[in-house]
mmCIF file of C-alpha atoms in Angstrom:
data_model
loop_
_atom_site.group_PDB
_atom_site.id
_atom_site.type_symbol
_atom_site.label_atom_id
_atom_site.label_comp_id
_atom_site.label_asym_id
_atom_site.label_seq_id
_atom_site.Cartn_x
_atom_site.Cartn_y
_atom_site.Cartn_z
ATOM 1 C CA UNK A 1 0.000 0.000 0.000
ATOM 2 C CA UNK A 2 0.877 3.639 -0.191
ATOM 3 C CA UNK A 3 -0.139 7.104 0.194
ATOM 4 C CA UNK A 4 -2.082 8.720 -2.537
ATOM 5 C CA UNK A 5 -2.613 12.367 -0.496
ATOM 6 C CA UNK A 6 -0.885 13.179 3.034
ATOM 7 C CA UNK A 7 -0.450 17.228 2.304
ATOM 8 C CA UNK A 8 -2.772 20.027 0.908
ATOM 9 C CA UNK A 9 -0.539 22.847 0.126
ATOM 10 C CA UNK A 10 2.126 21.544 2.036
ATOM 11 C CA UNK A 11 0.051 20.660 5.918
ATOM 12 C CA UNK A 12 -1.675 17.939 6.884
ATOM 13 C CA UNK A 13 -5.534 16.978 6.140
ATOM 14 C CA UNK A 14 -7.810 17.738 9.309
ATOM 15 C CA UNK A 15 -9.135 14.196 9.177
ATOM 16 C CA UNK A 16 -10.049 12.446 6.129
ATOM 17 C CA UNK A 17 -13.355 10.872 6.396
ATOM 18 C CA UNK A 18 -15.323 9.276 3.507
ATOM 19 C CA UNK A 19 -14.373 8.624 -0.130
ATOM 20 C CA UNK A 20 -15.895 8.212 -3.233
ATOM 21 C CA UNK A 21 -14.793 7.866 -6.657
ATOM 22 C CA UNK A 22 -16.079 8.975 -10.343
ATOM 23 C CA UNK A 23 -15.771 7.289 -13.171
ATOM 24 C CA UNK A 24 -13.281 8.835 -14.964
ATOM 25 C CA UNK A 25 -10.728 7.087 -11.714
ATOM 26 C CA UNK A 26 -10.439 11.039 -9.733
ATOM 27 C CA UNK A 27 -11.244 10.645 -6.046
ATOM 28 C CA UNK A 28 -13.409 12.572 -3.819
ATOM 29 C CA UNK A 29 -13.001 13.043 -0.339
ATOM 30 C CA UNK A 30 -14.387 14.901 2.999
ATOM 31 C CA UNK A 31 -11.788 16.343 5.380
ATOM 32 C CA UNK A 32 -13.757 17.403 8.806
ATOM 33 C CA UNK A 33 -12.410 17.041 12.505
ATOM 34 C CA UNK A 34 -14.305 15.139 15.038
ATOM 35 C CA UNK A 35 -11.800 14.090 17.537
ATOM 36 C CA UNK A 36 -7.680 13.992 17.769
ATOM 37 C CA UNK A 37 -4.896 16.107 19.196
ATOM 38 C CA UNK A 38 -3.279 16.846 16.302
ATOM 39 C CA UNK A 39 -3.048 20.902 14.574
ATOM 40 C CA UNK A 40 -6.091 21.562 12.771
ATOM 41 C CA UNK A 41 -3.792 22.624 9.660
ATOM 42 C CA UNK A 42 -5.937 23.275 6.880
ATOM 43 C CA UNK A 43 -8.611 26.510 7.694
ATOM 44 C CA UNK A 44 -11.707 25.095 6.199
ATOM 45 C CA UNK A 45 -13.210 21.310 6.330
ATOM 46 C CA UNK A 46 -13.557 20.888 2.783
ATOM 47 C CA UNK A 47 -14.159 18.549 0.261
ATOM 48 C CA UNK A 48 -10.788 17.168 -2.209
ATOM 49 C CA UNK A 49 -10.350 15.754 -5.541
ATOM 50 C CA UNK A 50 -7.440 13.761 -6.332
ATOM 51 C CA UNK A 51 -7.070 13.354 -9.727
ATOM 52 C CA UNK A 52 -5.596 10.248 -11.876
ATOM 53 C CA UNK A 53 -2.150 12.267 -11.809
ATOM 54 C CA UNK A 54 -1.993 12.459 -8.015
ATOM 55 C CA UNK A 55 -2.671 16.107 -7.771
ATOM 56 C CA UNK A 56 -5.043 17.347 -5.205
ATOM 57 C CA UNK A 57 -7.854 20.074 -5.216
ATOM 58 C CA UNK A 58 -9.731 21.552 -2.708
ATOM 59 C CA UNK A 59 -13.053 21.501 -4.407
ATOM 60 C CA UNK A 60 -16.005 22.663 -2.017
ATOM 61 C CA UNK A 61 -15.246 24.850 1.400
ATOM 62 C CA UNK A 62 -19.193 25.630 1.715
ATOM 63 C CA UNK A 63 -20.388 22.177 3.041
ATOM 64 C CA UNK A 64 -20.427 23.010 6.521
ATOM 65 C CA UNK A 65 -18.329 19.963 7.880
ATOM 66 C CA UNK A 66 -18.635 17.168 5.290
ATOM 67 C CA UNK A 67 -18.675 13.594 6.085
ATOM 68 C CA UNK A 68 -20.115 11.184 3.650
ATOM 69 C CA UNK A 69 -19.977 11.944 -0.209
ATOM 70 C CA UNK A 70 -21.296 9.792 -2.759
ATOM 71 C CA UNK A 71 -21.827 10.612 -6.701
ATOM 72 C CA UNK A 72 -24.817 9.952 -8.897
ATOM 73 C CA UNK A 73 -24.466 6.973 -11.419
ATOM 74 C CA UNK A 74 -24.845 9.697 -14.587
ATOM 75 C CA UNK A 75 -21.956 11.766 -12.708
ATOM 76 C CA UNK A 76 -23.925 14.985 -12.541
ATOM 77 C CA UNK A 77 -24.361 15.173 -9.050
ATOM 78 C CA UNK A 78 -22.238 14.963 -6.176
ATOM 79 C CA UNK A 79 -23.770 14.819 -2.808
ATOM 80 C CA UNK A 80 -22.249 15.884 0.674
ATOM 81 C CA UNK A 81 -23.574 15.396 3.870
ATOM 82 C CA UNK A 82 -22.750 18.180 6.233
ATOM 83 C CA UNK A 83 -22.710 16.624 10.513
ATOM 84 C CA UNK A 84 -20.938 19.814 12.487
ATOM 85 C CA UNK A 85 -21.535 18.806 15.819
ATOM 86 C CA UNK A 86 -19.822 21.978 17.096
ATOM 87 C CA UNK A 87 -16.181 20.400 17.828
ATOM 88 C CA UNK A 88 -13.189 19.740 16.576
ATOM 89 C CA UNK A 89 -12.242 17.466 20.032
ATOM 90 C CA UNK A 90 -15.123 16.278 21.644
ATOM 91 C CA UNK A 91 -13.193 13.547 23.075
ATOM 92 C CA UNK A 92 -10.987 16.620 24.999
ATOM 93 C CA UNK A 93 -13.758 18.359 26.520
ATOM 94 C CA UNK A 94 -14.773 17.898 30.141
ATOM 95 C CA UNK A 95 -17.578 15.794 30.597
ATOM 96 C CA UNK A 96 -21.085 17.788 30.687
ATOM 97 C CA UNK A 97 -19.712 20.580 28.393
ATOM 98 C CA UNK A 98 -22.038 21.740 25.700
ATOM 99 C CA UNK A 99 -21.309 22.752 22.403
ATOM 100 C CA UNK A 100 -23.707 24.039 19.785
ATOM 101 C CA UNK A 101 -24.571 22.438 16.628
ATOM 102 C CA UNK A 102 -24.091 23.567 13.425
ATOM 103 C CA UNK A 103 -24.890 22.643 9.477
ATOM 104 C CA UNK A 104 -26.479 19.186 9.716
ATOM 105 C CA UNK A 105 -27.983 18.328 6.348
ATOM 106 C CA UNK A 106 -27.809 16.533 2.886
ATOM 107 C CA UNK A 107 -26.680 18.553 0.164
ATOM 108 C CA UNK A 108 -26.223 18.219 -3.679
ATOM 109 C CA UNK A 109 -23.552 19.515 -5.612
ATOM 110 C CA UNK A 110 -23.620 19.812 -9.493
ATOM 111 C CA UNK A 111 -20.398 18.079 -10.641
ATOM 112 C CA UNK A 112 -18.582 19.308 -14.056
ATOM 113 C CA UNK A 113 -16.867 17.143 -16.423
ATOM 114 C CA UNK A 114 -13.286 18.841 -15.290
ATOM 115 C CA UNK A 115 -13.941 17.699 -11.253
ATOM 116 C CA UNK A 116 -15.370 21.141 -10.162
ATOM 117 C CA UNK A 117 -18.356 21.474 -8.093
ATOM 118 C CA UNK A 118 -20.838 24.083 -7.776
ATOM 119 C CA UNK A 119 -23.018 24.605 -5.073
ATOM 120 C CA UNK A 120 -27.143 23.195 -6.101
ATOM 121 C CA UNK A 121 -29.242 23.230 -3.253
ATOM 122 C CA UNK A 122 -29.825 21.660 0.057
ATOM 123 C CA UNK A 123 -32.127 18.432 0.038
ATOM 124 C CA UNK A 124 -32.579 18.083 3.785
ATOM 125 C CA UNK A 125 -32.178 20.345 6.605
ATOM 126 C CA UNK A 126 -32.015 18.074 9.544
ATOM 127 C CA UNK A 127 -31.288 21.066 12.250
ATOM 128 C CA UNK A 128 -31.497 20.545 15.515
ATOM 129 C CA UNK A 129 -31.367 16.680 15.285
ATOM 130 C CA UNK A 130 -27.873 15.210 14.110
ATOM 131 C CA UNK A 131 -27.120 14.849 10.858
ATOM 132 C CA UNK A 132 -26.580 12.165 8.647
ATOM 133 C CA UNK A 133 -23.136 9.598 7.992
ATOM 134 C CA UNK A 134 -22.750 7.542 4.668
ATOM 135 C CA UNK A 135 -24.620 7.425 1.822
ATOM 136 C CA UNK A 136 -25.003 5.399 -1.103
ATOM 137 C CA UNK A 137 -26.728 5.330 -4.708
ATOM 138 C CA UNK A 138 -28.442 2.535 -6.079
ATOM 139 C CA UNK A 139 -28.546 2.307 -10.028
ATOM 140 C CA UNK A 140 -31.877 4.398 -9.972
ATOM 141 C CA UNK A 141 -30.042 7.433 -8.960
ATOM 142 C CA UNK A 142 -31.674 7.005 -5.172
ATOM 143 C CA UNK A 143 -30.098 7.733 -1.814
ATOM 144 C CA UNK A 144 -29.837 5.536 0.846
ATOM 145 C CA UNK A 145 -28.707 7.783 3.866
ATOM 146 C CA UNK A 146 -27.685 6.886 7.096
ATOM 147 C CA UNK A 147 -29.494 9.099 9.275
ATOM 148 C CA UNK A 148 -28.356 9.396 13.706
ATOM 149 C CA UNK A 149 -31.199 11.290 14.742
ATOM 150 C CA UNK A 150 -32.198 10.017 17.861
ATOM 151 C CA UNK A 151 -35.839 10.545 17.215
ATOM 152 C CA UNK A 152 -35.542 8.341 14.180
ATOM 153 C CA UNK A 153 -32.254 6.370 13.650
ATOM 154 C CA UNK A 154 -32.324 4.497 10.073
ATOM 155 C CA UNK A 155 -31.536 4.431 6.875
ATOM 156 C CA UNK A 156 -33.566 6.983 4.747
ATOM 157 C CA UNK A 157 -34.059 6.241 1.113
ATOM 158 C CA UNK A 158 -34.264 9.372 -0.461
ATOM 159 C CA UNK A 159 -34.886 10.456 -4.682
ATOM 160 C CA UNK A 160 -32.524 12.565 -6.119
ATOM 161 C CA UNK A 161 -34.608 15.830 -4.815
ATOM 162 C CA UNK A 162 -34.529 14.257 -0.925
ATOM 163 C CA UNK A 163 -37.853 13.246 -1.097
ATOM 164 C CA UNK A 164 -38.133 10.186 1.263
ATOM 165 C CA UNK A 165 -39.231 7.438 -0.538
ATOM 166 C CA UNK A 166 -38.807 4.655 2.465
ATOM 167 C CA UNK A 167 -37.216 4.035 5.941
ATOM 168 C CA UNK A 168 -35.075 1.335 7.161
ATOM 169 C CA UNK A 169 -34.713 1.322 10.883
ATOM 170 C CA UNK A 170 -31.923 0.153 12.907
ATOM 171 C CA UNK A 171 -30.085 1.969 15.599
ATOM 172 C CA UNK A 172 -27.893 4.912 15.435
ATOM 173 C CA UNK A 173 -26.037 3.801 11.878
ATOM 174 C CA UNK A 174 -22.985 4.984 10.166
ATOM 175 C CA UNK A 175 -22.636 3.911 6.981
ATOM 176 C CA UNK A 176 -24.034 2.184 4.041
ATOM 177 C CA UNK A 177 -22.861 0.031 0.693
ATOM 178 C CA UNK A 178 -24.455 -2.474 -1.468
ATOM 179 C CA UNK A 179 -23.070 -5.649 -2.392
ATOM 180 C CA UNK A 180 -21.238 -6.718 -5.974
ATOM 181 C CA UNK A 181 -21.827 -9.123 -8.277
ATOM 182 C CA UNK A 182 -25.406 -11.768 -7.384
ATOM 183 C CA UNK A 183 -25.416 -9.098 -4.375
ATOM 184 C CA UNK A 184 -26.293 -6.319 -6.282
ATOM 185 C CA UNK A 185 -29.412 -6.095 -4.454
ATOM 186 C CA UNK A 186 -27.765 -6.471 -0.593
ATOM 187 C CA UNK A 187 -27.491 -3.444 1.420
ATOM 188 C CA UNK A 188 -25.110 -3.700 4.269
ATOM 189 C CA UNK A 189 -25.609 -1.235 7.350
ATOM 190 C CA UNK A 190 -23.159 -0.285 10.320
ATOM 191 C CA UNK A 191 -24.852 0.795 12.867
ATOM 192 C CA UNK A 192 -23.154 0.866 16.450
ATOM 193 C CA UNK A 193 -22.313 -2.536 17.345
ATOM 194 C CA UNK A 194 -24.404 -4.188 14.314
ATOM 195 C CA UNK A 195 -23.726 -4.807 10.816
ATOM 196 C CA UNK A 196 -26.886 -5.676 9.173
ATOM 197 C CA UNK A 197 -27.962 -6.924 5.587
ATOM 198 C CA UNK A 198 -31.256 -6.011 3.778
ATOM 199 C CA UNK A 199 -31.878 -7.551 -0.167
ATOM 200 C CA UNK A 200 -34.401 -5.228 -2.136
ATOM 201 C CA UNK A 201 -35.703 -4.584 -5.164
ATOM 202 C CA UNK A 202 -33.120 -2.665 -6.626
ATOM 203 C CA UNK A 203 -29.185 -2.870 -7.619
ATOM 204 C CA UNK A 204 -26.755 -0.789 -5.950
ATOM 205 C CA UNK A 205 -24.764 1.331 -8.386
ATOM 206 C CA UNK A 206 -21.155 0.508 -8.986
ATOM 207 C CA UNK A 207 -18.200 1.815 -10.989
ATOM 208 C CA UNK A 208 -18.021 0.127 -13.990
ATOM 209 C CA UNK A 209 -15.275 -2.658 -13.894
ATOM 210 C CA UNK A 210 -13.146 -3.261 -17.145
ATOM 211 C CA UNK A 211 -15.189 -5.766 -17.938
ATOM 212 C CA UNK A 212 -18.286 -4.098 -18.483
#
């Protein structure tokens, strides 16, 4: 193994978080804090392309804090989830301490054929509860979301506007992916100290392998 991106204009990333790739091979990924007592170098949690060079672009700095990205299969779309829960050490602060929230929502980015992104709207506002993970697509173009709020913990299933179109519950979840191959159809959920599996009615979507 090696390192594909350690620096951004020569510091450190806050704390990479979730990836996702497009299909021309360039990689998109969130950089928030949560926890650690490292720096926090860079001055904005962004969003970063790497491209099939190995150069690396900071590509969105309006997201709020991003966490889980995922594209849309006809590569239009790229979708952040913004979950600023007001630190960048919670595990540091005293016990009791309070800290207010801040963007929590799902968000939708219109991707360009050069790797730029430009701001589209927000889908869901989920302000005051938490805000979401992961997300996936299935082939559709649908979200499947992992949603903490306590009120509700699931996965959401979502059309491309952030309609809800279904609800899977479990309990708090983190993340989502769908299965390859006859497993197309498998969703796989983390949630705390649970991994479930759900088959539906639909394929995930996939990159396209070279032999497609």
């Amino acid at each position: 193994s090696f390192i594909l991106a350690g620096l951004y204009e020569g510091k450190p990333f806050n704390a990479c978080n979730d990836i996702t790739i497009d299909e021309k091979g360039r990689i998109y990924f969130s950089d928030p804090r949560y926890l650690g007592h490292e720096p926090v170098d860079q001055p904005v949690m962004g969003v970063y392309r790497i491209d099939t060079d190995g150069s690396v672009q900071r590509i969105i700095t309006d997201a709020g804090k991003p966490n889980g990205v995922a594209i849309s299969p006809d590569q239009k779309t790229l979708y952040v989830v913004s979950n600023d829960n007001g630190s960048t050490g919670l595990d540091r602060l005293p016990e009791g301490v309070s800290t207010r929230k801040g963007r929590m929502a799902l968000l939708a980015y219109d991707l360009h054929e050069n790797g730029t992104a430009t701001f589209r709207k927000e889908l869901v506002d989920y302000w005051p509860e938490d805000g979401p993970d992961g997300l996936v697509c299935d082939k559709s173009g649908n979200l499947y979301v992992a949603e903490r709020s306590l009120k509700r913990p699931g996965i959401a299933i979502r059309d491309p506007e952030g309609k809800e179109l279904g609800f899977i519950p479990t309990e708090v979840p983190t993340n989502v992916g769908f299965g390859r191959g006859k497993d197309a159809n498998l969703l796989y959920i983390t949630a705390g100290t649970s991994l479930y599996s759900i088959r539906l009615n639909t394929l995930g979507y996939h990159l396209p392998s070279h032999h497609e």
